[in-house]
PDB file of C-alpha atoms and ligand atoms in Angstrom:
ATOM      1  CA  UNK S   1       0.000   0.000   0.000  1.00  0.00           C
ATOM      2  CA  UNK S   2       2.889   2.315   0.783  1.00  0.00           C
ATOM      3  CA  UNK S   3       4.373   1.673  -2.677  1.00  0.00           C
ATOM      4  CA  UNK S   4       1.029   2.408  -4.356  1.00  0.00           C
ATOM      5  CA  UNK S   5       0.687   5.571  -2.288  1.00  0.00           C
ATOM      6  CA  UNK S   6       4.202   6.659  -3.288  1.00  0.00           C
ATOM      7  CA  UNK S   7       3.422   5.924  -6.960  1.00  0.00           C
ATOM      8  CA  UNK S   8       0.238   7.994  -6.825  1.00  0.00           C
ATOM      9  CA  UNK S   9       2.072  10.946  -5.248  1.00  0.00           C
ATOM     10  CA  UNK S  10       4.905  10.789  -7.807  1.00  0.00           C
ATOM     11  CA  UNK S  11       2.303  10.923 -10.573  1.00  0.00           C
ATOM     12  CA  UNK S  12       0.250  13.580  -8.776  1.00  0.00           C
ATOM     13  CA  UNK S  13       3.298  15.848  -8.455  1.00  0.00           C
ATOM     14  CA  UNK S  14       3.766  15.609 -12.222  1.00  0.00           C
ATOM     15  CA  UNK S  15       0.070  16.392 -12.823  1.00  0.00           C
ATOM     16  CA  UNK S  16       0.230  19.351 -10.388  1.00  0.00           C
ATOM     17  CA  UNK S  17       3.742  20.412 -11.420  1.00  0.00           C
ATOM     18  CA  UNK S  18       4.553  20.482  -7.689  1.00  0.00           C
ATOM     19  CA  UNK S  19       8.028  21.750  -6.721  1.00  0.00           C
ATOM     20  CA  UNK S  20       8.055  20.120  -3.273  1.00  0.00           C
ATOM     21  CA  UNK S  21       6.763  17.032  -1.447  1.00  0.00           C
ATOM     22  CA  UNK S  22       6.975  16.595   2.312  1.00  0.00           C
ATOM     23  CA  UNK S  23       9.175  19.673   2.592  1.00  0.00           C
ATOM     24  CA  UNK S  24      11.788  18.420   0.110  1.00  0.00           C
ATOM     25  CA  UNK S  25      12.179  18.865  -3.666  1.00  0.00           C
ATOM     26  CA  UNK S  26       9.666  16.592  -5.423  1.00  0.00           C
ATOM     27  CA  UNK S  27      10.965  13.756  -7.623  1.00  0.00           C
ATOM     28  CA  UNK S  28       9.788  15.608 -10.746  1.00  0.00           C
ATOM     29  CA  UNK S  29      11.618  18.779  -9.633  1.00  0.00           C
ATOM     30  CA  UNK S  30      14.799  16.790  -9.001  1.00  0.00           C
ATOM     31  CA  UNK S  31      14.816  14.211 -11.805  1.00  0.00           C
ATOM     32  CA  UNK S  32      12.143  15.388 -14.260  1.00  0.00           C
ATOM     33  CA  UNK S  33       8.652  14.230 -15.272  1.00  0.00           C
ATOM     34  CA  UNK S  34       9.706  11.241 -17.376  1.00  0.00           C
ATOM     35  CA  UNK S  35      11.552   9.557 -14.537  1.00  0.00           C
ATOM     36  CA  UNK S  36       8.780  10.343 -12.029  1.00  0.00           C
ATOM     37  CA  UNK S  37       6.127   8.754 -14.249  1.00  0.00           C
ATOM     38  CA  UNK S  38       8.220   5.671 -14.958  1.00  0.00           C
ATOM     39  CA  UNK S  39       9.355   5.091 -11.363  1.00  0.00           C
ATOM     40  CA  UNK S  40       5.748   5.634 -10.227  1.00  0.00           C
ATOM     41  CA  UNK S  41       4.619   3.012 -12.764  1.00  0.00           C
ATOM     42  CA  UNK S  42       7.308   0.661 -11.502  1.00  0.00           C
ATOM     43  CA  UNK S  43       6.164   1.060  -7.872  1.00  0.00           C
ATOM     44  CA  UNK S  44       2.520   0.259  -8.427  1.00  0.00           C
ATOM     45  CA  UNK S  45       3.264  -2.643 -10.817  1.00  0.00           C
ATOM     46  CA  UNK S  46       5.754  -4.036  -8.301  1.00  0.00           C
ATOM     47  CA  UNK S  47       3.139  -3.740  -5.528  1.00  0.00           C
ATOM     48  CA  UNK S  48       0.660  -5.741  -7.652  1.00  0.00           C
ATOM     49  CA  UNK S  49       3.353  -8.322  -8.392  1.00  0.00           C
ATOM     50  CA  UNK S  50       3.961  -8.812  -4.644  1.00  0.00           C
ATOM     51  CA  UNK S  51       0.222  -9.334  -4.029  1.00  0.00           C
ATOM     52  CA  UNK S  52      -0.055 -11.799  -6.944  1.00  0.00           C
ATOM     53  CA  UNK S  53       2.824 -13.777  -5.390  1.00  0.00           C
ATOM     54  CA  UNK S  54       0.874 -13.824  -2.120  1.00  0.00           C
ATOM     55  CA  UNK S  55      -1.932 -15.502  -4.095  1.00  0.00           C
ATOM     56  CA  UNK S  56      -4.990 -13.914  -2.451  1.00  0.00           C
ATOM     57  CA  UNK S  57      -7.139 -12.609  -5.300  1.00  0.00           C
ATOM     58  CA  UNK S  58      -9.573 -10.840  -2.968  1.00  0.00           C
ATOM     59  CA  UNK S  59      -6.628  -8.773  -1.755  1.00  0.00           C
ATOM     60  CA  UNK S  60      -5.590  -8.093  -5.344  1.00  0.00           C
ATOM     61  CA  UNK S  61      -9.088  -6.823  -6.093  1.00  0.00           C
ATOM     62  CA  UNK S  62      -8.999  -4.472  -3.087  1.00  0.00           C
ATOM     63  CA  UNK S  63      -5.747  -3.022  -4.407  1.00  0.00           C
ATOM     64  CA  UNK S  64      -6.630  -2.785  -8.109  1.00  0.00           C
ATOM     65  CA  UNK S  65      -9.998  -1.173  -7.243  1.00  0.00           C
ATOM     66  CA  UNK S  66      -8.005   1.438  -5.313  1.00  0.00           C
ATOM     67  CA  UNK S  67      -5.751   2.246  -8.244  1.00  0.00           C
ATOM     68  CA  UNK S  68      -8.809   2.611 -10.500  1.00  0.00           C
ATOM     69  CA  UNK S  69     -10.595   4.745  -7.891  1.00  0.00           C
ATOM     70  CA  UNK S  70      -7.728   7.178  -7.235  1.00  0.00           C
ATOM     71  CA  UNK S  71      -7.119   7.581 -10.964  1.00  0.00           C
ATOM     72  CA  UNK S  72     -10.823   8.353 -11.496  1.00  0.00           C
ATOM     73  CA  UNK S  73     -10.606  10.903  -8.654  1.00  0.00           C
ATOM     74  CA  UNK S  74      -7.598  12.623 -10.214  1.00  0.00           C
ATOM     75  CA  UNK S  75      -9.279  12.778 -13.635  1.00  0.00           C
ATOM     76  CA  UNK S  76     -12.464  14.161 -12.062  1.00  0.00           C
ATOM     77  CA  UNK S  77     -10.469  16.805 -10.204  1.00  0.00           C
ATOM     78  CA  UNK S  78      -8.574  17.774 -13.334  1.00  0.00           C
ATOM     79  CA  UNK S  79     -11.743  18.162 -15.392  1.00  0.00           C
ATOM     80  CA  UNK S  80     -13.258  20.385 -12.695  1.00  0.00           C
ATOM     81  CA  UNK S  81     -10.220  22.593 -12.100  1.00  0.00           C
ATOM     82  CA  UNK S  82     -10.943  26.338 -12.203  1.00  0.00           C
ATOM     83  CA  UNK S  83     -14.681  25.571 -12.221  1.00  0.00           C
ATOM     84  CA  UNK S  84     -16.235  28.007  -9.729  1.00  0.00           C
ATOM     85  CA  UNK S  85     -19.575  26.222 -10.168  1.00  0.00           C
ATOM     86  CA  UNK S  86     -18.378  23.088  -8.326  1.00  0.00           C
ATOM     87  CA  UNK S  87     -20.568  22.243  -5.315  1.00  0.00           C
ATOM     88  CA  UNK S  88     -19.901  20.452  -2.032  1.00  0.00           C
ATOM     89  CA  UNK S  89     -21.290  17.136  -3.284  1.00  0.00           C
ATOM     90  CA  UNK S  90     -19.017  17.115  -6.359  1.00  0.00           C
ATOM     91  CA  UNK S  91     -16.028  18.088  -4.213  1.00  0.00           C
ATOM     92  CA  UNK S  92     -16.734  15.249  -1.766  1.00  0.00           C
ATOM     93  CA  UNK S  93     -16.963  12.793  -4.676  1.00  0.00           C
ATOM     94  CA  UNK S  94     -13.445  13.825  -5.761  1.00  0.00           C
ATOM     95  CA  UNK S  95     -12.165  13.513  -2.171  1.00  0.00           C
ATOM     96  CA  UNK S  96     -13.754  10.081  -1.745  1.00  0.00           C
ATOM     97  CA  UNK S  97     -12.095   8.793  -4.907  1.00  0.00           C
ATOM     98  CA  UNK S  98      -8.800  10.657  -4.846  1.00  0.00           C
ATOM     99  CA  UNK S  99      -7.864  10.035  -1.220  1.00  0.00           C
ATOM    100  CA  UNK S 100     -10.372   8.082   0.860  1.00  0.00           C
ATOM    101  CA  UNK S 101     -10.397   4.901  -1.235  1.00  0.00           C
ATOM    102  CA  UNK S 102      -6.678   4.414  -0.516  1.00  0.00           C
ATOM    103  CA  UNK S 103      -7.117   4.594   3.260  1.00  0.00           C
ATOM    104  CA  UNK S 104     -10.213   2.465   2.974  1.00  0.00           C
ATOM    105  CA  UNK S 105      -8.267  -0.156   1.024  1.00  0.00           C
ATOM    106  CA  UNK S 106      -5.498  -0.201   3.673  1.00  0.00           C
ATOM    107  CA  UNK S 107      -8.093  -1.008   6.355  1.00  0.00           C
ATOM    108  CA  UNK S 108     -10.004  -3.399   4.096  1.00  0.00           C
ATOM    109  CA  UNK S 109      -6.796  -5.286   3.224  1.00  0.00           C
ATOM    110  CA  UNK S 110      -6.081  -5.733   6.939  1.00  0.00           C
ATOM    111  CA  UNK S 111      -9.576  -7.142   7.406  1.00  0.00           C
ATOM    112  CA  UNK S 112      -9.127  -9.583   4.502  1.00  0.00           C
ATOM    113  CA  UNK S 113      -5.744 -10.743   5.815  1.00  0.00           C
ATOM    114  CA  UNK S 114      -7.116 -10.993   9.356  1.00  0.00           C
ATOM    115  CA  UNK S 115      -9.993 -13.161   8.059  1.00  0.00           C
ATOM    116  CA  UNK S 116     -12.616 -11.286  10.093  1.00  0.00           C
ATOM    117  CA  UNK S 117     -16.369 -11.642   9.535  1.00  0.00           C
ATOM    118  CA  UNK S 118     -18.074  -9.859   6.633  1.00  0.00           C
ATOM    119  CA  UNK S 119     -19.656  -7.413   9.085  1.00  0.00           C
ATOM    120  CA  UNK S 120     -16.289  -6.437  10.588  1.00  0.00           C
ATOM    121  CA  UNK S 121     -14.710  -6.274   7.116  1.00  0.00           C
ATOM    122  CA  UNK S 122     -17.356  -3.729   6.062  1.00  0.00           C
ATOM    123  CA  UNK S 123     -16.871  -1.795   9.319  1.00  0.00           C
ATOM    124  CA  UNK S 124     -13.113  -1.483   8.714  1.00  0.00           C
ATOM    125  CA  UNK S 125     -13.603  -0.501   5.059  1.00  0.00           C
ATOM    126  CA  UNK S 126     -16.041   2.233   6.136  1.00  0.00           C
ATOM    127  CA  UNK S 127     -13.694   3.377   8.910  1.00  0.00           C
ATOM    128  CA  UNK S 128     -10.941   3.911   6.317  1.00  0.00           C
ATOM    129  CA  UNK S 129     -13.264   5.738   3.944  1.00  0.00           C
ATOM    130  CA  UNK S 130     -14.510   8.240   6.530  1.00  0.00           C
ATOM    131  CA  UNK S 131     -10.999   8.629   7.963  1.00  0.00           C
ATOM    132  CA  UNK S 132      -9.723   9.395   4.454  1.00  0.00           C
ATOM    133  CA  UNK S 133     -12.378  12.058   3.901  1.00  0.00           C
ATOM    134  CA  UNK S 134     -11.568  13.627   7.292  1.00  0.00           C
ATOM    135  CA  UNK S 135      -7.872  13.594   6.355  1.00  0.00           C
ATOM    136  CA  UNK S 136      -8.360  15.300   2.975  1.00  0.00           C
ATOM    137  CA  UNK S 137     -10.726  17.934   4.411  1.00  0.00           C
ATOM    138  CA  UNK S 138      -8.086  18.798   7.030  1.00  0.00           C
ATOM    139  CA  UNK S 139      -5.398  18.809   4.341  1.00  0.00           C
ATOM    140  CA  UNK S 140      -7.448  21.291   2.315  1.00  0.00           C
ATOM    141  CA  UNK S 141      -7.766  23.552   5.368  1.00  0.00           C
ATOM    142  CA  UNK S 142      -4.034  23.305   6.089  1.00  0.00           C
ATOM    143  CA  UNK S 143      -3.287  24.342   2.512  1.00  0.00           C
ATOM    144  CA  UNK S 144      -4.634  27.793   3.470  1.00  0.00           C
ATOM    145  CA  UNK S 145      -3.702  28.119   7.127  1.00  0.00           C
ATOM    146  CA  UNK S 146      -0.547  26.121   7.839  1.00  0.00           C
ATOM    147  CA  UNK S 147       2.955  27.357   8.426  1.00  0.00           C
ATOM    148  CA  UNK S 148       4.848  26.322   5.300  1.00  0.00           C
ATOM    149  CA  UNK S 149       7.944  24.983   7.081  1.00  0.00           C
ATOM    150  CA  UNK S 150       5.812  22.590   9.156  1.00  0.00           C
ATOM    151  CA  UNK S 151       3.324  21.534   6.436  1.00  0.00           C
ATOM    152  CA  UNK S 152       6.013  21.008   3.797  1.00  0.00           C
ATOM    153  CA  UNK S 153       3.877  22.539   1.036  1.00  0.00           C
ATOM    154  CA  UNK S 154       3.521  26.082  -0.269  1.00  0.00           C
ATOM    155  CA  UNK S 155       0.563  27.944   1.266  1.00  0.00           C
ATOM    156  CA  UNK S 156      -2.246  28.468  -1.228  1.00  0.00           C
ATOM    157  CA  UNK S 157      -0.951  25.790  -3.599  1.00  0.00           C
ATOM    158  CA  UNK S 158      -4.471  24.412  -4.238  1.00  0.00           C
ATOM    159  CA  UNK S 159      -5.586  27.847  -5.415  1.00  0.00           C
ATOM    160  CA  UNK S 160      -2.479  28.197  -7.596  1.00  0.00           C
ATOM    161  CA  UNK S 161      -3.237  24.796  -9.156  1.00  0.00           C
ATOM    162  CA  UNK S 162      -6.840  25.894  -9.867  1.00  0.00           C
ATOM    163  CA  UNK S 163      -8.200  23.406  -7.292  1.00  0.00           C
ATOM    164  CA  UNK S 164     -11.431  24.485  -5.659  1.00  0.00           C
ATOM    165  CA  UNK S 165     -11.533  22.926  -2.242  1.00  0.00           C
ATOM    166  CA  UNK S 166     -14.307  23.137   0.355  1.00  0.00           C
ATOM    167  CA  UNK S 167     -13.152  26.293   2.245  1.00  0.00           C
ATOM    168  CA  UNK S 168     -13.315  28.225  -1.030  1.00  0.00           C
ATOM    169  CA  UNK S 169     -16.505  26.487  -2.265  1.00  0.00           C
ATOM    170  CA  UNK S 170     -18.269  27.624   0.945  1.00  0.00           C
ATOM    171  CA  UNK S 171     -16.988  31.198   0.563  1.00  0.00           C
ATOM    172  CA  UNK S 172     -18.033  31.271  -3.115  1.00  0.00           C
ATOM    173  CA  UNK S 173     -21.543  30.228  -2.177  1.00  0.00           C
ATOM    174  CA  UNK S 174     -21.898  32.922   0.520  1.00  0.00           C
ATOM    175  CA  UNK S 175     -19.978  35.914  -0.918  1.00  0.00           C
ATOM    176  CA  UNK S 176     -21.105  38.947  -2.929  1.00  0.00           C
ATOM    177  CA  UNK S 177     -20.692  39.246  -6.717  1.00  0.00           C
ATOM    178  CA  UNK S 178     -17.667  41.607  -6.495  1.00  0.00           C
ATOM    179  CA  UNK S 179     -16.012  39.211  -4.026  1.00  0.00           C
ATOM    180  CA  UNK S 180     -16.753  36.289  -6.374  1.00  0.00           C
ATOM    181  CA  UNK S 181     -14.951  38.224  -9.111  1.00  0.00           C
ATOM    182  CA  UNK S 182     -11.877  38.573  -6.845  1.00  0.00           C
ATOM    183  CA  UNK S 183     -11.829  34.794  -6.285  1.00  0.00           C
ATOM    184  CA  UNK S 184     -12.205  34.080 -10.020  1.00  0.00           C
ATOM    185  CA  UNK S 185      -9.327  36.471 -10.779  1.00  0.00           C
ATOM    186  CA  UNK S 186      -7.135  34.736  -8.227  1.00  0.00           C
ATOM    187  CA  UNK S 187      -7.960  31.315  -9.680  1.00  0.00           C
ATOM    188  CA  UNK S 188      -7.159  32.353 -13.211  1.00  0.00           C
ATOM    189  CA  UNK S 189      -4.047  34.440 -12.482  1.00  0.00           C
ATOM    190  CA  UNK S 190      -0.852  32.799 -13.641  1.00  0.00           C
ATOM    191  CA  UNK S 191       1.195  34.265 -10.758  1.00  0.00           C
ATOM    192  CA  UNK S 192      -0.882  34.489  -7.581  1.00  0.00           C
ATOM    193  CA  UNK S 193       0.476  37.399  -5.497  1.00  0.00           C
ATOM    194  CA  UNK S 194       0.722  37.393  -1.690  1.00  0.00           C
ATOM    195  CA  UNK S 195      -1.797  40.282  -1.675  1.00  0.00           C
ATOM    196  CA  UNK S 196      -4.296  38.193  -3.695  1.00  0.00           C
ATOM    197  CA  UNK S 197      -3.766  35.188  -1.427  1.00  0.00           C
ATOM    198  CA  UNK S 198      -4.222  37.421   1.647  1.00  0.00           C
ATOM    199  CA  UNK S 199      -7.520  38.708   0.262  1.00  0.00           C
ATOM    200  CA  UNK S 200      -8.770  35.169  -0.411  1.00  0.00           C
ATOM    201  CA  UNK S 201      -7.843  34.070   3.122  1.00  0.00           C
ATOM    202  CA  UNK S 202      -9.764  37.126   4.421  1.00  0.00           C
ATOM    203  CA  UNK S 203     -12.840  35.951   2.471  1.00  0.00           C
ATOM    204  CA  UNK S 204     -12.459  32.400   3.795  1.00  0.00           C
ATOM    205  CA  UNK S 205     -12.442  33.890   7.297  1.00  0.00           C
ATOM    206  CA  UNK S 206     -15.365  36.212   6.660  1.00  0.00           C
ATOM    207  CA  UNK S 207     -17.598  33.454   5.269  1.00  0.00           C
ATOM    208  CA  UNK S 208     -16.348  30.784   7.696  1.00  0.00           C
ATOM    209  CA  UNK S 209     -15.129  28.463   4.943  1.00  0.00           C
ATOM    210  CA  UNK S 210     -12.306  27.209   7.158  1.00  0.00           C
ATOM    211  CA  UNK S 211     -14.528  26.661  10.229  1.00  0.00           C
ATOM    212  CA  UNK S 212     -17.158  24.871   8.122  1.00  0.00           C
ATOM    213  CA  UNK S 213     -14.566  22.524   6.598  1.00  0.00           C
ATOM    214  CA  UNK S 214     -12.891  21.846   9.960  1.00  0.00           C
ATOM    215  CA  UNK S 215     -16.256  20.948  11.496  1.00  0.00           C
ATOM    216  CA  UNK S 216     -17.121  18.619   8.610  1.00  0.00           C
ATOM    217  CA  UNK S 217     -13.692  16.946   9.000  1.00  0.00           C
ATOM    218  CA  UNK S 218     -14.423  16.370  12.706  1.00  0.00           C
ATOM    219  CA  UNK S 219     -17.871  14.941  11.843  1.00  0.00           C
ATOM    220  CA  UNK S 220     -16.288  12.458   9.412  1.00  0.00           C
ATOM    221  CA  UNK S 221     -13.630  11.528  12.000  1.00  0.00           C
ATOM    222  CA  UNK S 222     -16.357  10.876  14.589  1.00  0.00           C
ATOM    223  CA  UNK S 223     -18.293   8.790  12.058  1.00  0.00           C
ATOM    224  CA  UNK S 224     -15.096   6.844  11.309  1.00  0.00           C
ATOM    225  CA  UNK S 225     -14.670   6.099  15.014  1.00  0.00           C
ATOM    226  CA  UNK S 226     -18.286   4.936  15.324  1.00  0.00           C
ATOM    227  CA  UNK S 227     -17.630   2.189  12.729  1.00  0.00           C
ATOM    228  CA  UNK S 228     -15.190   0.606  15.200  1.00  0.00           C
ATOM    229  CA  UNK S 229     -17.855   0.064  17.867  1.00  0.00           C
ATOM    230  CA  UNK S 230     -18.331  -3.663  17.066  1.00  0.00           C
ATOM    231  CA  UNK S 231     -14.632  -4.358  17.732  1.00  0.00           C
ATOM    232  CA  UNK S 232     -13.721  -5.418  21.237  1.00  0.00           C
ATOM    233  CA  UNK S 233     -11.177  -3.304  23.178  1.00  0.00           C
ATOM    234  CA  UNK S 234      -7.544  -3.727  22.059  1.00  0.00           C
ATOM    235  CA  UNK S 235      -4.419  -1.625  21.598  1.00  0.00           C
ATOM    236  CA  UNK S 236      -4.960  -1.848  17.821  1.00  0.00           C
ATOM    237  CA  UNK S 237      -8.441  -0.393  18.189  1.00  0.00           C
ATOM    238  CA  UNK S 238      -7.061   2.384  20.448  1.00  0.00           C
ATOM    239  CA  UNK S 239      -4.444   3.186  17.805  1.00  0.00           C
ATOM    240  CA  UNK S 240      -7.088   3.515  15.075  1.00  0.00           C
ATOM    241  CA  UNK S 241      -9.270   5.708  17.316  1.00  0.00           C
ATOM    242  CA  UNK S 242      -6.253   7.914  18.098  1.00  0.00           C
ATOM    243  CA  UNK S 243      -5.496   8.139  14.354  1.00  0.00           C
ATOM    244  CA  UNK S 244      -8.999   9.485  13.707  1.00  0.00           C
ATOM    245  CA  UNK S 245      -8.438  12.220  16.315  1.00  0.00           C
ATOM    246  CA  UNK S 246      -4.973  12.952  14.942  1.00  0.00           C
ATOM    247  CA  UNK S 247      -6.070  13.638  11.344  1.00  0.00           C
ATOM    248  CA  UNK S 248      -8.301  16.517  12.399  1.00  0.00           C
ATOM    249  CA  UNK S 249      -5.906  17.993  14.970  1.00  0.00           C
ATOM    250  CA  UNK S 250      -2.666  17.910  12.974  1.00  0.00           C
ATOM    251  CA  UNK S 251      -0.999  21.175  12.057  1.00  0.00           C
ATOM    252  CA  UNK S 252       1.404  19.797   9.450  1.00  0.00           C
TER     253      UNK S 252
HETATM  254  C1  LIG M 301      -2.843  13.991  -3.911  1.00  0.00           C
HETATM  255  O1  LIG M 301      -3.816  14.975  -4.036  1.00  0.00           O
HETATM  256  C2  LIG M 301      -3.132  12.857  -4.871  1.00  0.00           C
HETATM  257  C3  LIG M 301      -3.778  11.729  -4.590  1.00  0.00           C
HETATM  258  C4  LIG M 301      -4.260  11.472  -3.223  1.00  0.00           C
HETATM  259  C5  LIG M 301      -4.056  10.654  -5.606  1.00  0.00           C
HETATM  260  C6  LIG M 301      -3.213  10.679  -6.849  1.00  0.00           C
HETATM  261  C7  LIG M 301      -3.610   9.607  -7.818  1.00  0.00           C
HETATM  262  C8  LIG M 301      -3.130   9.471  -9.069  1.00  0.00           C
HETATM  263  C9  LIG M 301      -2.105  10.397  -9.643  1.00  0.00           C
HETATM  264  C10 LIG M 301      -3.628   8.365  -9.912  1.00  0.00           C
HETATM  265  C11 LIG M 301      -2.556   7.342 -10.206  1.00  0.00           C
HETATM  266  C12 LIG M 301      -2.559   6.295  -9.164  1.00  0.00           C
HETATM  267  C13 LIG M 301      -1.579   5.326  -9.026  1.00  0.00           C
HETATM  268  C14 LIG M 301      -1.738   4.319  -7.966  1.00  0.00           C
HETATM  269  C15 LIG M 301      -0.372   5.254  -9.865  1.00  0.00           C
HETATM  270  P1  LIG M 301      -3.475  16.519  -3.870  1.00  0.00           P
HETATM  271  O2  LIG M 301      -2.777  17.018  -5.107  1.00  0.00           O
HETATM  272  O3  LIG M 301      -4.716  17.230  -3.486  1.00  0.00           O
HETATM  273  O4  LIG M 301      -2.538  16.526  -2.601  1.00  0.00           O
HETATM  274  P2  LIG M 301      -1.088  17.132  -2.412  1.00  0.00           P
HETATM  275  O5  LIG M 301      -1.359  18.525  -1.953  1.00  0.00           O
HETATM  276  O6  LIG M 301      -0.474  16.264  -1.353  1.00  0.00           O
HETATM  277  O7  LIG M 301      -0.382  17.080  -3.722  1.00  0.00           O
HETATM  278 MG1  LIG M 302      -0.909  17.445  -5.644  1.00  0.00          MG
END
């Protein structure tokens, strides 16, 4: 799963033309797009090869469904970039596909390998899905509010990439026409200035786009935790519950 995740990020950084990843130069910035695409391909093919060797075809299906899902999410996001008409439901569909299916698959794979009942397998799959949505919602908040050195990404990078995430979608829905024009200008500008970014962050504050998104992230994290109710107490369960709290409280 880690190899598939790495592959998807190497490809994503090419798609987004991202200069950094986790606070360091991205693979595409260091070695170029061609190498990033090919090494990414190698990683996810190698991951599938390892699962085929293991011989559990249910596990293989969990993993291949994930690769299909995340790719669909990326394509959906790309086709909706710069589209100020995107609504919360469409945004959540992208988030579910782009990010949550991977976390869901990690939990689902554990359930398959652990040979738990169908009911518990579904519970773990749902835990991962809601956890993944909570994670991405928090990530989209951090893109606007984090300290760059701690987050490892440039502040406002979603806006620069033409990505409309929930904080901005909420503000767009609530703001005045002149303010909407400011947001559109910022989205379409080739070089987003610090002044423009500052103005957008002001609008996110004014229309509570950040607070709304943070609250929704906490709701998803709570829903994730509720899926674990049928599991009896264990340190593993405690770790998963703590993870759900961590994704909405992290600052980097
Ligand atoms: C990060 O999103 C990207 C993803 C979570 C998924 C990327 C998926 C693909 C490129 C499809 C190919 C998949 C495989 C397995 C090869 P983001 O750009 O919002 O986050 P970021 O800010 O961390 O870049
Ligand atoms: Mg990206």
